[in-house]
CSV table of C-alpha atoms in Angstrom, one decimal:
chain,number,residue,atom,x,y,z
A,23,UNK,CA,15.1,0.8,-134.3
A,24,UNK,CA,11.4,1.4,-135.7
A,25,UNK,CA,10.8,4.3,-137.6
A,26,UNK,CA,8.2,6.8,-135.8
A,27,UNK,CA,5.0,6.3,-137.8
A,28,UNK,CA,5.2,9.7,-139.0
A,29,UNK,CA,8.0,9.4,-140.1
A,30,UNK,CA,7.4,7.1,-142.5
A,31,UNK,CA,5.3,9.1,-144.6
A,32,UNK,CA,8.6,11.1,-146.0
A,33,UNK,CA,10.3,8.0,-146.3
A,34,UNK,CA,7.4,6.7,-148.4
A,35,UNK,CA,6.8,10.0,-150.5
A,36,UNK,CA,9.5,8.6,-153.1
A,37,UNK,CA,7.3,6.2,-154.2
A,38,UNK,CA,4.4,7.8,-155.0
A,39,UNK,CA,5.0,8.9,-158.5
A,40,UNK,CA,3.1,6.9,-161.0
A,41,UNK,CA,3.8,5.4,-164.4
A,42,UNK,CA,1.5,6.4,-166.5
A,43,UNK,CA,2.8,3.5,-169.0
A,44,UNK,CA,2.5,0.8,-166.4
A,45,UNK,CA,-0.7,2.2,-165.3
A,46,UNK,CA,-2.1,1.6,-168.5
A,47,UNK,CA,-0.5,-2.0,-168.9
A,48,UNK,CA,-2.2,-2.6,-166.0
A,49,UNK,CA,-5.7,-1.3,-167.2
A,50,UNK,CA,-5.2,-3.4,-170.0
A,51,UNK,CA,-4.6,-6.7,-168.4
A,52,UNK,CA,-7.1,-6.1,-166.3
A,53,UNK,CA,-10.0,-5.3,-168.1
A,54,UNK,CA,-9.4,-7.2,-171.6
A,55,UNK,CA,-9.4,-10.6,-170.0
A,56,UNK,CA,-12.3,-9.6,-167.7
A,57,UNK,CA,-14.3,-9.0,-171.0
A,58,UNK,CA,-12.9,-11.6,-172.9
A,59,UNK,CA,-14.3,-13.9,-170.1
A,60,UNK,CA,-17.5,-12.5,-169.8
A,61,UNK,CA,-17.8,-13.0,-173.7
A,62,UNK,CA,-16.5,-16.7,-173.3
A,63,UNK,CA,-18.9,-17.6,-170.4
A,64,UNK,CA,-21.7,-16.1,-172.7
A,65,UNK,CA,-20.1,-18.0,-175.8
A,66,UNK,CA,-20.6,-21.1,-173.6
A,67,UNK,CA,-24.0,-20.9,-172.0
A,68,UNK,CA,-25.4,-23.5,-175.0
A,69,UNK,CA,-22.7,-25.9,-173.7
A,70,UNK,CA,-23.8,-26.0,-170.3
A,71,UNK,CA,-23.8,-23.5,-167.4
A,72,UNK,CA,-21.5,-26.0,-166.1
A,73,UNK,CA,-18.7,-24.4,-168.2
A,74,UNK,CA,-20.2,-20.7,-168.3
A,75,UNK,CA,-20.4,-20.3,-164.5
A,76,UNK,CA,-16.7,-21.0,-163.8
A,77,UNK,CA,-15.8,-18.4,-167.1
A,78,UNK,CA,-18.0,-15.8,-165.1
A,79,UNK,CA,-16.3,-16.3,-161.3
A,80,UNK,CA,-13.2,-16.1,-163.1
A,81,UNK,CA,-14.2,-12.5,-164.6
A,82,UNK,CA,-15.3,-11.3,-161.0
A,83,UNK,CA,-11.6,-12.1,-160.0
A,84,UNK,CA,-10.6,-9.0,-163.0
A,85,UNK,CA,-13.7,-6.9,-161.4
A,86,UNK,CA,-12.2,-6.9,-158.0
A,87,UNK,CA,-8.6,-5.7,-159.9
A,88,UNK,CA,-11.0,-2.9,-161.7
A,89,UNK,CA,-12.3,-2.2,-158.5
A,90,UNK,CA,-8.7,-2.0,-157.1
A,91,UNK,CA,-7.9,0.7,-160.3
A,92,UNK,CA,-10.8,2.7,-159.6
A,93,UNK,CA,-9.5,2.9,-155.5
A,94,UNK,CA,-6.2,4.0,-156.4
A,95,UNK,CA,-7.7,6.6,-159.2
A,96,UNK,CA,-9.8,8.2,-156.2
A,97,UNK,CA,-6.3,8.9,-154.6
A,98,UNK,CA,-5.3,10.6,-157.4
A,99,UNK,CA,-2.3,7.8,-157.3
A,100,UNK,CA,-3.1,6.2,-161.0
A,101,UNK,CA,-2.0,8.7,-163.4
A,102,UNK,CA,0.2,12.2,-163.1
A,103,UNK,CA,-3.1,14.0,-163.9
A,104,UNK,CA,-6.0,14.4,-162.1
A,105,UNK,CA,-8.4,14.3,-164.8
A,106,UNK,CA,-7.0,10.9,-165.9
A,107,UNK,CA,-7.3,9.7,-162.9
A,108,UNK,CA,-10.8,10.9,-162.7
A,109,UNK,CA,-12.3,10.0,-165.6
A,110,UNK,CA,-10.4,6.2,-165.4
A,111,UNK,CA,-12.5,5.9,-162.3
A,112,UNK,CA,-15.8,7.7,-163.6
A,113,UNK,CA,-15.3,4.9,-166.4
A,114,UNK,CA,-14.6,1.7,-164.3
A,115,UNK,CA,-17.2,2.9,-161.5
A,116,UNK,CA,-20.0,2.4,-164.1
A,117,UNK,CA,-18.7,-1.6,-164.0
A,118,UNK,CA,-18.2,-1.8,-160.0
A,119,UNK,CA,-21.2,-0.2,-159.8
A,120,UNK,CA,-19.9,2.3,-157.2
A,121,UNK,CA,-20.7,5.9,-158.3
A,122,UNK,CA,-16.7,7.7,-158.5
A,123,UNK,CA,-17.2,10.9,-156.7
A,124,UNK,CA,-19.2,9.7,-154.0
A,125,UNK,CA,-16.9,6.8,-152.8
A,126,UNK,CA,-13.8,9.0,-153.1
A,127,UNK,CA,-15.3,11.5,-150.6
A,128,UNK,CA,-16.6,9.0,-148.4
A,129,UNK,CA,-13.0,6.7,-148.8
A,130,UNK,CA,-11.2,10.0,-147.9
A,131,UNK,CA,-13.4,10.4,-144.8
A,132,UNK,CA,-12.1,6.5,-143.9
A,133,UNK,CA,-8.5,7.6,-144.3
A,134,UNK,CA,-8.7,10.6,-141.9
A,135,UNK,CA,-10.8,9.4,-139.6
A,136,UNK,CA,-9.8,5.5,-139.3
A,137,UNK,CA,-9.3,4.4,-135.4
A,138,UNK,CA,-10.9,7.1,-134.1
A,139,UNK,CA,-13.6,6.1,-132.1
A,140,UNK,CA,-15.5,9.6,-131.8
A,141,UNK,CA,-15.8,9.4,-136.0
A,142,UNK,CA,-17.1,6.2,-136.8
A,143,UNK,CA,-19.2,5.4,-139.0
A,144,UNK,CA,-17.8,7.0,-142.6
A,145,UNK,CA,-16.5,4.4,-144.7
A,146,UNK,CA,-15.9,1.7,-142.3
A,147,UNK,CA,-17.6,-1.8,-140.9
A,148,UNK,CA,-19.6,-0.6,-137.6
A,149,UNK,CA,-17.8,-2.0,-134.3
A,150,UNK,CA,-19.7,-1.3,-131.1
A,151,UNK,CA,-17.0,-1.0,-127.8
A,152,UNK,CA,-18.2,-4.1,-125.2
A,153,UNK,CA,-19.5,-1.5,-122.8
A,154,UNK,CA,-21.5,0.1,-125.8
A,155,UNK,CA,-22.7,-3.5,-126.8
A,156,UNK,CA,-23.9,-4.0,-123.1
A,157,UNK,CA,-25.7,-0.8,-123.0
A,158,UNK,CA,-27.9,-1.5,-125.9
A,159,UNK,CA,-31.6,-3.2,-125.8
A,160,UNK,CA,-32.1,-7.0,-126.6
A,161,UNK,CA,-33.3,-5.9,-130.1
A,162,UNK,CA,-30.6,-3.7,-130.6
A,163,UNK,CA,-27.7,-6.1,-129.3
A,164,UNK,CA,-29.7,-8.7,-132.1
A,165,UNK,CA,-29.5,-6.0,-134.8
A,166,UNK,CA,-25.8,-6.1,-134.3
A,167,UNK,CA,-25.3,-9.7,-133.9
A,168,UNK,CA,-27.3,-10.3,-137.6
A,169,UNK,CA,-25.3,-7.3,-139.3
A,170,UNK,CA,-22.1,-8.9,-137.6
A,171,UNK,CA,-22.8,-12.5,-138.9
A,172,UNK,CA,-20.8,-13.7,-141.9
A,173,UNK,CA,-24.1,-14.4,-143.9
A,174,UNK,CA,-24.9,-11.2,-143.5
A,175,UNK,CA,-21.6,-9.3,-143.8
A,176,UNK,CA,-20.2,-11.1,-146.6
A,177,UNK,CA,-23.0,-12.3,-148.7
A,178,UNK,CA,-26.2,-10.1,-148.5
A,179,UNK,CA,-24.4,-6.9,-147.2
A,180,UNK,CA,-22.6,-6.4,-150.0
A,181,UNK,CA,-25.0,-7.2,-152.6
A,182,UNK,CA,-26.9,-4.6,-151.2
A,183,UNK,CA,-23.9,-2.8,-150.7
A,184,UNK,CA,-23.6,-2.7,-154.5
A,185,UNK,CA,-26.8,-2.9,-156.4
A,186,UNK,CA,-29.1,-0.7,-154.1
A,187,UNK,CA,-27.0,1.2,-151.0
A,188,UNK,CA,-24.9,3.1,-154.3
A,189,UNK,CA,-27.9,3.4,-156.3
A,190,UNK,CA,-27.9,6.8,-154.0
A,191,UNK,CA,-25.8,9.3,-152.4
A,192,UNK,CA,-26.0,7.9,-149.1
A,193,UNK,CA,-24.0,9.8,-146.4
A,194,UNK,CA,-23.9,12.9,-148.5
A,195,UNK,CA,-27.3,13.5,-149.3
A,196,UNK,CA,-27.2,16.9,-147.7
A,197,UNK,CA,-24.5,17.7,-149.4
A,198,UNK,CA,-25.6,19.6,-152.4
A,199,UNK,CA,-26.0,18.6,-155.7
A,200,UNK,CA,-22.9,17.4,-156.5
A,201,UNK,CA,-23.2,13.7,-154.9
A,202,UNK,CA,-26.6,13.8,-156.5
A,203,UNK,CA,-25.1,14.1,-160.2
A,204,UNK,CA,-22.3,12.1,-159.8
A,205,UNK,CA,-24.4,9.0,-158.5
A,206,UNK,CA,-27.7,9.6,-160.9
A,207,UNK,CA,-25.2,9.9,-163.9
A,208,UNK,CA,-23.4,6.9,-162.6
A,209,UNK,CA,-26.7,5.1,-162.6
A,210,UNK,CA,-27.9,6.6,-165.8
A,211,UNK,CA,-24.4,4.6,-167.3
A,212,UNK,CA,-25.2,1.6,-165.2
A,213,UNK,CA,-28.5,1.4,-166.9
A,214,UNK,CA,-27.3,2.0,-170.6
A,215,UNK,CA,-24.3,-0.7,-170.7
A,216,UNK,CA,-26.8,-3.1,-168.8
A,217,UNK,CA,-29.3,-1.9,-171.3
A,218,UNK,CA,-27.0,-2.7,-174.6
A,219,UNK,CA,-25.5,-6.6,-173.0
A,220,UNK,CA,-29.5,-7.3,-172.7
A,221,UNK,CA,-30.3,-6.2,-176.3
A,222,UNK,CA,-27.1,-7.8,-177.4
A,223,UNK,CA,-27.3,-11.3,-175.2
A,224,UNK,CA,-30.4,-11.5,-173.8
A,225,UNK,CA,-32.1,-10.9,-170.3
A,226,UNK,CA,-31.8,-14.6,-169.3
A,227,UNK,CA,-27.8,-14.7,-170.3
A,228,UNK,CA,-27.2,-11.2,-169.1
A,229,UNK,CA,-28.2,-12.4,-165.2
A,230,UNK,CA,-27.0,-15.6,-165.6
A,231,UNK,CA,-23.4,-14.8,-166.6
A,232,UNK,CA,-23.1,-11.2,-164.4
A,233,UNK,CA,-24.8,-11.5,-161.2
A,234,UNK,CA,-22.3,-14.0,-160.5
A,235,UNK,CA,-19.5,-11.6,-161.5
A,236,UNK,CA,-21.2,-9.1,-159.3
A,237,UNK,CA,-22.0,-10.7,-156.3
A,238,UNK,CA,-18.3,-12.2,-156.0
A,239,UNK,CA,-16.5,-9.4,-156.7
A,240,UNK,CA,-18.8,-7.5,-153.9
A,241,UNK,CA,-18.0,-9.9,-151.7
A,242,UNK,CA,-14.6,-10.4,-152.3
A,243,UNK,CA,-14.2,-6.6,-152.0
A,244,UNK,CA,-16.0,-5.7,-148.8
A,245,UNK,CA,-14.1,-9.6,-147.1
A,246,UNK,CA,-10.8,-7.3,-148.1
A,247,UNK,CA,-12.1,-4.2,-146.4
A,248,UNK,CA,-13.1,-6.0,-143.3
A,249,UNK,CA,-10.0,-7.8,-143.5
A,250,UNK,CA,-8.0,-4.9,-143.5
A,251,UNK,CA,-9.1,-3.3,-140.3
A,252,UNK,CA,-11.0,-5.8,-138.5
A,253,UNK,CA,-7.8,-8.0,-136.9
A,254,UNK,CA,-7.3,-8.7,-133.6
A,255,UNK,CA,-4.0,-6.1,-132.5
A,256,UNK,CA,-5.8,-3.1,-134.7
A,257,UNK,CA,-5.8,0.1,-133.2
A,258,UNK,CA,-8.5,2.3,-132.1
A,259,UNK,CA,-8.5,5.1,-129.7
A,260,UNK,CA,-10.7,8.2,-128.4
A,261,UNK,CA,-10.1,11.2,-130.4
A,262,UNK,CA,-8.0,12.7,-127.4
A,263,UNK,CA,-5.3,10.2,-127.8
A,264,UNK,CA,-5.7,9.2,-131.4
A,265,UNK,CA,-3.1,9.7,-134.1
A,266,UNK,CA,-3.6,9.9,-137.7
A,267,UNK,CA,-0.1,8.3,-138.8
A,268,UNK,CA,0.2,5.9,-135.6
A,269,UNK,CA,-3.8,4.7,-137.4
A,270,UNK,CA,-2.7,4.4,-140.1
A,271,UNK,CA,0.5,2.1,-139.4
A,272,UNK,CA,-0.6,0.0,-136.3
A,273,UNK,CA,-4.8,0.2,-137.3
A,274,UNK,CA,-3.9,-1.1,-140.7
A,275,UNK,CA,-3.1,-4.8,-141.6
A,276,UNK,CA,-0.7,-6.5,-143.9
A,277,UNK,CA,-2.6,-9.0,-145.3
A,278,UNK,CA,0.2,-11.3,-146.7
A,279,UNK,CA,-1.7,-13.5,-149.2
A,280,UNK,CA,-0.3,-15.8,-152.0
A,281,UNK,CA,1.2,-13.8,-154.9
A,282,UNK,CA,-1.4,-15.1,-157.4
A,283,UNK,CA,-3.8,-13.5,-155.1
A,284,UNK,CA,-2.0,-10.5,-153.9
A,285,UNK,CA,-2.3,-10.1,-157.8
A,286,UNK,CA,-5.7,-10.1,-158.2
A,287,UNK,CA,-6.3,-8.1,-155.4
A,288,UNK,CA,-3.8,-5.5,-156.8
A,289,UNK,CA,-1.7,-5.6,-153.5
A,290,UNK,CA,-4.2,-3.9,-151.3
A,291,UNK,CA,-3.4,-6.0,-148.8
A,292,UNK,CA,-0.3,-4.1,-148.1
A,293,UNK,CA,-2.7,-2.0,-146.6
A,294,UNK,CA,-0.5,-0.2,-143.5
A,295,UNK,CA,1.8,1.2,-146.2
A,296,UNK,CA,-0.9,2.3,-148.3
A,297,UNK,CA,-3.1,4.3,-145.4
A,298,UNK,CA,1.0,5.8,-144.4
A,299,UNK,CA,1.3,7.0,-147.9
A,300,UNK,CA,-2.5,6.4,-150.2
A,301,UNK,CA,-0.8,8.5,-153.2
A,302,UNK,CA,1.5,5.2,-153.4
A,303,UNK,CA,0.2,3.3,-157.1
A,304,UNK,CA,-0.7,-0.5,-156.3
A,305,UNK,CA,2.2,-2.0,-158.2
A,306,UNK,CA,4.8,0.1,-156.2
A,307,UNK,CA,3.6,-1.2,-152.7
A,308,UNK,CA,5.7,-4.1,-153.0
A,309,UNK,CA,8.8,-2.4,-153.5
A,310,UNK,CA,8.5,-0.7,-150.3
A,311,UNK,CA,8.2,-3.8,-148.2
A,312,UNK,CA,11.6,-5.1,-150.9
A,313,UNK,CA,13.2,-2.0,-149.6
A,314,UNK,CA,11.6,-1.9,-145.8
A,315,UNK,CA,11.6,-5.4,-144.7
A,316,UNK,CA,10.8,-4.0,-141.3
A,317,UNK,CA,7.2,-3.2,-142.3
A,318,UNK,CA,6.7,-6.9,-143.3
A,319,UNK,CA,5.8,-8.0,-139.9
A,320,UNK,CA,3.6,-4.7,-139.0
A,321,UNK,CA,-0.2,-5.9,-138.3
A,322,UNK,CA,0.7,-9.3,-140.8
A,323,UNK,CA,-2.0,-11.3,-141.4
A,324,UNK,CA,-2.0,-14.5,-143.4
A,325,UNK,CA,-4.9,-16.1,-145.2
A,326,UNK,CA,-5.2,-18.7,-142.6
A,327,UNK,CA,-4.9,-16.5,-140.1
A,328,UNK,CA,-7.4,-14.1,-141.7
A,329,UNK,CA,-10.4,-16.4,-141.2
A,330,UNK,CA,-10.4,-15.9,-137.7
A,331,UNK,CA,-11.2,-12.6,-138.0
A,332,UNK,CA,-14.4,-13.0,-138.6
A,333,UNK,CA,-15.3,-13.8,-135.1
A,334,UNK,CA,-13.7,-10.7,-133.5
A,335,UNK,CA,-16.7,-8.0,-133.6
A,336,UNK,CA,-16.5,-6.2,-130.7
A,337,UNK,CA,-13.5,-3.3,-129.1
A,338,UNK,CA,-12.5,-3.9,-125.9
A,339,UNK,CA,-11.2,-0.9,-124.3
A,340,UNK,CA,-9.4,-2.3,-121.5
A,341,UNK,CA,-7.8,-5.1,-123.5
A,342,UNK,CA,-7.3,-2.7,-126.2
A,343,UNK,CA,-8.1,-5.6,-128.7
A,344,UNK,CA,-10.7,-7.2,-131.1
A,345,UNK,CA,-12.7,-9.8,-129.0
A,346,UNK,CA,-15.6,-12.2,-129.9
A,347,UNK,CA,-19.3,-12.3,-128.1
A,348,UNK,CA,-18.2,-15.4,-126.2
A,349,UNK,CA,-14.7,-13.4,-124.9
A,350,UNK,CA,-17.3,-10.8,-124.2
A,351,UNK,CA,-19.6,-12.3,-121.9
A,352,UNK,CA,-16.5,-13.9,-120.2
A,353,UNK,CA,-15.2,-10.9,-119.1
A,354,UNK,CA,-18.4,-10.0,-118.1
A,355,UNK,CA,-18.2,-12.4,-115.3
């Protein structure tokens, strides 16, 4: 018999001490072949961009891992202290260009609010219910068609996202001056490490070997966000009836991907444990589904099966599913 979703959370809690010696193997083969590559793709630009540009997607594949470090350092799951955890992700936020403190608040609001259709909004892709849809204005139902479509979602959105979104504290900017330091010194470090590969490499050689590490690592991260919460059987429910644990488990997917790419994306796709039990370090979500095969199969997605996702934009409270425009207007009828 399932667990309770509640109850999982002790069964997990065993898990969630780190090793601090594995955590910093895995900084290390994370971030010397992404700069390795970076210097190689640079190396190579006088051959041919031919050569260079493969060298640089290849070194967004190691920023989406940093990113991944940086995530599990804003749980506090990285390292035994806090202040290794923080300053790991103050360090790597300056290369994901996501300012530490800021995200961490904001990705903590995600985690206790996910589901919860009173609190969206913080942290999460916008979904409109179908009866919210219909209420809007033609202009407003178009505003969410163009931020809904997969140009938009997974290639400008998170470029902006990235490069201007976190250039400030948005969704905290009333919140003292705390938000405000953490992003203008993150930007301050942005601009000096930018600053130093231009006087080192060149302007031209700079954007031609890292926007493309930038703009595929964005994308790559916000297609795994969406991924992980935008499936078909996720769960959402008003606050009234919503349950933080029952969220977490059901609201979450397992995104079952390849194991070179469950690598690479430092196994976030295991992403119903990880929401049960966020204190859990990447490289020890496996051995819970070793130990748990039960949770295998709860919210699974596979890659194949992940593309469809893309079409499911809207909640349908009656259905109590993810449904497209097109399974929209036919209910409608």
């Amino acid at each position: 018999m399932a667990k309770a979703a509640r109850a999982w959370t002790q069964v997990l809690a065993r898990y969630r001490q780190p090793s601090n010696s594995r955590s910093i193997f895995e900084i290390a083969v994370t971030v010397v072949p992404l700069v390795a590559l970076w210097a190689l793709a640079w190396a190579t630009l006088d051959i041919g961009y031919w050569l260079a540009l493969p060298l640089a997607i290849a070194a967004g594949a190691f920023m989406v891992r940093l990113f991944a470090i940086q995530h599990d350092c804003g749980h506090g799951a990285f390292f035994s202290k806090r202040s290794a955890n923080d300053w790991i992700g103050r360090i790597a936020s300056v290369l994901t260009l996501t300012p530490y403190e800021v995200w961490r608040r904001m990705h903590a609001t995600h985690h206790a609010s996910t589901g919860n259709l009173d609190k969206r909004g913080f942290g999460d892709v916008d979904t409109l219910t179908v009866e919210e849809y219909r209420a809007r204005s033609f202009w407003g139902r178009l505003r969410y068609r163009l931020y809904r479509h997969p140009l938009i979602m997974f290639g400008l959105g998170p470029a902006y996202l990235f490069i201007v979104q976190h250039r400030l504290p948005i969704g905290l900017m009333r919140d003292g001056w705390r938000p405000w330091v953490s992003t203008m010194a993150n930007n301050l470090a942005i601009v000096l490490v930018a600053g130093l590969l231009i006087w080192l490499v060149g302007i031209k050689a700079f954007l031609l070997i890292h926007l493309p590490v930038l703009l595929l690592s964005a994308s790559v991260g916000v297609w795994l966000f969406f991924v992980q919460h935008q499936f078909e059987h996720t769960k959402w429910d008003s606050d009234p009836d919503w349950n933080l644990h029952e969220a977490a488990l059901h609201g979450s997917s397992h995104y079952d991907l390849p194991a070179f790419l469950r690598w690479f994306t430092a196994n976030i796709g295991i992403h119903h444990v990880h929401h049960l039990s966020s204190r859990i370090p990447y490289y020890r979500l496996p051995n819970v589904l070793r130990d748990y095969p039960e949770l295998r199969d709860v919210g699974r997605l596979t890659l194949i099966q992940s593309f469809r996702c893309v079409r499911l934009v809207l909640w349908d409270e009656t259905q109590r599913r993810l449904v497209s425009f097109r399974e929209a207007r036919a209910s409608a009828r």
